[in-house]
Short mmCIF file of C-alpha atoms in Angstrom, two decimals:
data_model
loop_
_atom_site.label_atom_id
_atom_site.label_comp_id
_atom_site.label_asym_id
_atom_site.label_seq_id
_atom_site.Cartn_x
_atom_site.Cartn_y
_atom_site.Cartn_z
CA MET Z 1 1.77 18.79 11.42
CA GLU Z 2 5.35 17.45 11.51
CA GLN Z 3 3.98 13.91 11.25
CA LEU Z 4 1.97 14.90 8.18
CA LEU Z 5 4.94 16.56 6.47
CA ILE Z 6 6.98 13.38 6.90
CA SER Z 7 4.23 10.85 6.23
CA LEU Z 8 2.40 12.40 3.27
CA PRO Z 9 5.28 12.23 0.72
CA VAL Z 10 5.99 8.64 1.76
CA LEU Z 11 2.31 7.71 1.48
CA ILE Z 12 1.91 9.34 -1.94
CA PHE Z 13 5.02 7.57 -3.25
CA SER Z 14 3.78 4.24 -1.88
CA VAL Z 15 0.25 4.43 -3.31
CA VAL Z 16 1.63 5.56 -6.68
CA VAL Z 17 3.95 2.55 -6.81
CA HIS Z 18 0.97 0.37 -5.82
CA GLU Z 19 -1.08 1.59 -8.79
CA VAL Z 20 1.85 1.45 -11.21
CA ALA Z 21 2.34 -2.20 -10.21
CA HIS Z 22 -1.29 -2.92 -11.10
CA ALA Z 23 -0.89 -1.17 -14.46
CA TRP Z 24 2.42 -2.82 -15.34
CA VAL Z 25 1.25 -6.35 -14.55
CA ALA Z 26 -2.02 -5.71 -16.43
CA ARG Z 27 0.05 -4.89 -19.51
CA THR Z 28 2.03 -8.11 -19.16
CA GLN Z 29 -1.29 -9.99 -19.06
CA GLY Z 30 -2.57 -8.39 -22.26
CA ASP Z 31 -4.40 -5.25 -21.12
CA ASN Z 32 -2.84 -1.97 -22.27
CA THR Z 33 -5.65 0.28 -21.01
CA ALA Z 34 -3.68 1.86 -18.16
CA ALA Z 35 -0.53 2.11 -20.27
CA MET Z 36 -2.36 3.99 -23.03
CA LEU Z 37 -3.71 6.42 -20.44
CA GLY Z 38 -0.21 7.19 -19.17
CA ARG Z 39 -0.56 5.47 -15.81
CA ILE Z 40 2.69 3.49 -15.94
CA THR Z 41 4.69 6.37 -14.50
CA LEU Z 42 6.05 7.32 -11.10
CA ASN Z 43 4.99 10.91 -11.73
CA PRO Z 44 2.36 11.30 -9.00
CA LEU Z 45 0.16 13.80 -10.87
CA PRO Z 46 -1.76 11.29 -13.05
CA HIS Z 47 -2.37 9.11 -9.98
CA LEU Z 48 -3.34 11.58 -7.26
CA ASP Z 49 -6.84 11.57 -5.85
CA PRO Z 50 -7.31 14.90 -4.02
CA PHE Z 51 -9.64 13.24 -1.51
CA GLY Z 52 -7.85 9.94 -0.92
CA SER Z 53 -4.26 11.09 -1.42
CA ILE Z 54 -4.30 14.38 0.47
CA LEU Z 55 -7.50 15.21 2.38
CA VAL Z 56 -8.08 11.86 4.11
CA PRO Z 57 -4.42 11.36 5.18
CA GLY Z 58 -4.34 14.97 6.39
CA ILE Z 59 -7.44 14.51 8.53
CA MET Z 60 -6.15 11.20 9.91
CA ALA Z 61 -2.81 12.77 10.82
CA LEU Z 62 -4.42 15.76 12.53
CA THR Z 63 -6.74 13.50 14.54
CA GLY Z 64 -3.88 11.26 15.63
CA GLY Z 65 -5.08 8.24 13.66
CA PRO Z 66 -3.05 5.92 11.43
CA ILE Z 67 -2.02 7.50 8.13
CA LEU Z 68 -3.78 5.78 5.26
CA GLY Z 69 -4.87 6.90 1.81
CA TRP Z 70 -5.17 5.88 -1.81
CA ALA Z 71 -4.52 6.99 -5.36
CA LYS Z 72 -6.91 6.90 -8.30
CA PRO Z 73 -7.38 3.23 -9.27
CA VAL Z 74 -5.80 2.43 -12.62
CA PRO Z 75 -8.37 1.47 -15.27
CA ILE Z 76 -8.25 -2.26 -15.97
CA ASN Z 77 -10.17 -4.12 -18.68
CA ALA Z 78 -9.94 -7.73 -17.54
CA ARG Z 79 -11.55 -8.93 -20.79
CA ASN Z 80 -8.24 -8.18 -22.49
CA PHE Z 81 -6.34 -10.65 -20.30
CA ARG Z 82 -5.03 -13.69 -22.12
CA ASN Z 83 -6.19 -15.76 -19.15
CA TYR Z 84 -8.97 -13.98 -17.26
CA LYS Z 85 -8.59 -15.73 -13.89
CA LYS Z 86 -4.79 -15.71 -13.85
CA GLY Z 87 -4.65 -12.09 -14.99
CA ASP Z 88 -7.20 -10.93 -12.43
CA ILE Z 89 -5.32 -12.61 -9.57
CA LEU Z 90 -1.85 -11.44 -10.66
CA VAL Z 91 -2.93 -7.85 -11.23
CA SER Z 92 -4.68 -7.77 -7.85
CA LEU Z 93 -1.69 -9.19 -5.99
CA ALA Z 94 0.75 -6.88 -7.78
CA GLY Z 95 -0.22 -3.90 -5.64
CA VAL Z 96 0.12 -5.87 -2.42
CA ALA Z 97 3.48 -7.26 -3.53
CA SER Z 98 4.72 -3.76 -4.37
CA ASN Z 99 3.99 -2.60 -0.82
CA LEU Z 100 5.83 -5.59 0.61
CA LEU Z 101 8.86 -4.82 -1.57
CA LEU Z 102 8.74 -1.16 -0.54
CA ALA Z 103 8.66 -2.19 3.13
CA VAL Z 104 11.80 -4.26 2.51
CA LEU Z 105 13.43 -1.34 0.66
CA PHE Z 106 12.67 1.08 3.49
CA THR Z 107 14.10 -1.47 5.95
CA LEU Z 108 17.38 -1.53 4.02
CA LEU Z 109 17.43 2.27 3.85
CA LEU Z 110 16.80 2.45 7.59
CA ALA Z 111 19.77 0.16 8.19
CA VAL Z 112 21.99 2.39 6.03
CA ALA Z 113 20.82 5.51 7.88
CA MET Z 114 21.47 3.86 11.25
CA LEU Z 115 24.97 2.86 10.16
CA ALA Z 116 25.67 6.34 8.77
CA THR Z 117 24.58 7.88 12.08
CA ARG Z 118 27.18 5.78 13.90
CA LEU Z 119 29.91 6.70 11.41
CA ALA Z 120 29.02 10.40 11.16
CA PRO Z 121 27.57 11.47 14.53
CA GLY Z 122 27.86 15.13 13.53
CA ALA Z 123 25.09 14.64 10.97
CA ASP Z 124 22.75 12.89 13.37
CA GLY Z 125 20.05 15.58 12.97
CA PHE Z 126 19.59 15.04 9.24
CA LEU Z 127 20.17 11.31 9.49
CA GLY Z 128 17.71 11.10 12.36
CA LEU Z 129 15.05 12.70 10.16
CA LEU Z 130 15.80 10.14 7.45
CA GLN Z 131 15.45 7.34 9.98
CA VAL Z 132 12.02 8.61 10.96
CA MET Z 133 10.99 8.83 7.29
CA PHE Z 134 12.20 5.31 6.55
CA PHE Z 135 10.46 3.97 9.66
CA VAL Z 136 7.23 5.63 8.50
CA GLY Z 137 7.77 4.05 5.08
CA ILE Z 138 7.99 0.60 6.64
CA ARG Z 139 4.86 1.09 8.70
CA ILE Z 140 2.78 2.67 5.92
CA ASN Z 141 3.61 -0.05 3.43
CA PHE Z 142 2.81 -2.87 5.82
CA LEU Z 143 -0.46 -1.08 6.58
CA LEU Z 144 -1.27 -0.70 2.87
CA MET Z 145 -0.35 -4.32 2.22
CA LEU Z 146 -2.58 -5.75 4.96
CA PHE Z 147 -5.41 -3.29 4.34
CA ASN Z 148 -5.58 -4.24 0.66
CA LEU Z 149 -5.67 -7.93 1.56
CA ILE Z 150 -9.04 -7.47 3.30
CA PRO Z 151 -11.45 -9.56 1.17
CA VAL Z 152 -13.99 -6.77 0.72
CA PRO Z 153 -14.60 -5.19 -2.72
CA PRO Z 154 -13.04 -3.12 -4.17
CA LEU Z 155 -9.85 -4.05 -2.31
CA ASP Z 156 -7.28 -6.33 -3.94
CA GLY Z 157 -7.94 -9.22 -1.58
CA SER Z 158 -11.53 -9.52 -2.82
CA HIS Z 159 -10.37 -10.50 -6.31
CA VAL Z 160 -8.40 -13.45 -4.93
CA PHE Z 161 -11.02 -14.44 -2.34
CA TYR Z 162 -13.66 -14.65 -5.08
CA TYR Z 163 -11.84 -17.54 -6.78
CA LEU Z 164 -11.57 -19.47 -3.51
CA LEU Z 165 -15.36 -19.65 -3.09
CA PRO Z 166 -17.73 -22.30 -4.46
CA LEU Z 167 -19.52 -21.08 -7.58
CA LYS Z 168 -22.84 -20.22 -5.93
CA LEU Z 169 -21.18 -18.30 -3.12
CA ALA Z 170 -18.86 -16.59 -5.59
CA VAL Z 171 -21.84 -15.30 -7.60
CA ARG Z 172 -23.46 -13.91 -4.45
CA TYR Z 173 -20.15 -12.42 -3.38
CA ARG Z 174 -19.85 -10.59 -6.70
CA ARG Z 175 -23.37 -9.22 -6.28
CA ILE Z 176 -22.55 -7.57 -2.96
CA GLY Z 177 -19.55 -5.92 -4.60
CA GLN Z 178 -21.67 -2.85 -5.37
CA TYR Z 179 -22.05 -2.37 -1.62
CA GLY Z 180 -18.38 -3.08 -0.94
CA THR Z 181 -17.47 0.47 0.02
CA LEU Z 182 -20.24 0.58 2.63
CA VAL Z 183 -19.20 -2.82 3.98
CA LEU Z 184 -15.59 -1.67 4.14
CA LEU Z 185 -16.53 1.49 6.03
CA ALA Z 186 -18.53 -0.64 8.47
CA VAL Z 187 -15.55 -2.96 9.00
CA LEU Z 188 -13.28 -0.01 9.73
CA TYR Z 189 -15.86 1.60 12.01
CA LEU Z 190 -16.20 -1.63 13.99
CA GLY Z 191 -12.48 -1.80 14.69
CA GLY Z 192 -10.88 -2.91 11.45
CA PHE Z 193 -7.88 -0.63 12.01
CA THR Z 194 -7.37 -2.11 15.48
CA PHE Z 195 -7.40 -5.59 13.98
CA ILE Z 196 -4.90 -4.64 11.28
CA GLY Z 197 -2.79 -2.63 13.70
CA VAL Z 198 -1.58 -5.70 15.59
CA PRO Z 199 0.17 -7.42 12.64
CA VAL Z 200 1.36 -4.03 11.33
CA ARG Z 201 3.12 -3.33 14.63
CA LEU Z 202 4.53 -6.87 14.69
CA LEU Z 203 5.89 -6.69 11.13
CA THR Z 204 7.26 -3.19 11.68
CA GLY Z 205 9.02 -4.35 14.83
CA VAL Z 206 10.60 -7.26 12.97
CA ALA Z 207 11.76 -4.92 10.19
CA VAL Z 208 13.29 -2.42 12.64
CA SER Z 209 15.07 -5.24 14.48
CA ALA Z 210 16.43 -6.48 11.15
CA ALA Z 211 17.65 -2.97 10.29
CA GLN Z 212 19.36 -2.65 13.68
CA ALA Z 213 21.04 -6.02 13.19
CA MET Z 214 22.30 -5.05 9.73
CA ALA Z 215 23.60 -1.73 11.08
CA GLY Z 216 25.28 -3.44 14.02
CA ALA Z 217 23.27 -1.35 16.46
#
């Protein structure tokens, strides 16, 4: 339960930023759909998906699994993009980039908390809690980043992977998009989280080492 209380606010913040990034970049590319629907906001209420933002992360936390979830996808009308291909790629990568930037931000915050703990040892209880939260933020955002890079619809990586394929294969790839959720569930069932977990642990370790170096620990 303690893990859930720490992880859930960080996860919700991270998936909201992910969706806001999609919406903001879509507007820069000519599509105002998400903006008109009020989705360019850090207020979590318009973004929350009760199932993906609360229920799934809660179940995963209680079963000891990795904490992962999602917000409601922002509505995008790619036909409004000034350049369809460029817009589709940039909007798709915006969410992934936002999670990378958040991982960097949480690394910097972790370094500050580590330094503050050294300078104010009397507040180590509160600062220790902050360190745990920032560490969770690093791990969750690397997990979200790598998970969304999986080239299976409807994940962000599929939009980029599509343009790397020869035309005939790309057409077939688009056709299987309607089964993407089932394919994704199969990938996860067959050990997708284990596969992603290795680079997530590696990147998290690098980030923590960087924070320790910055804090002089």
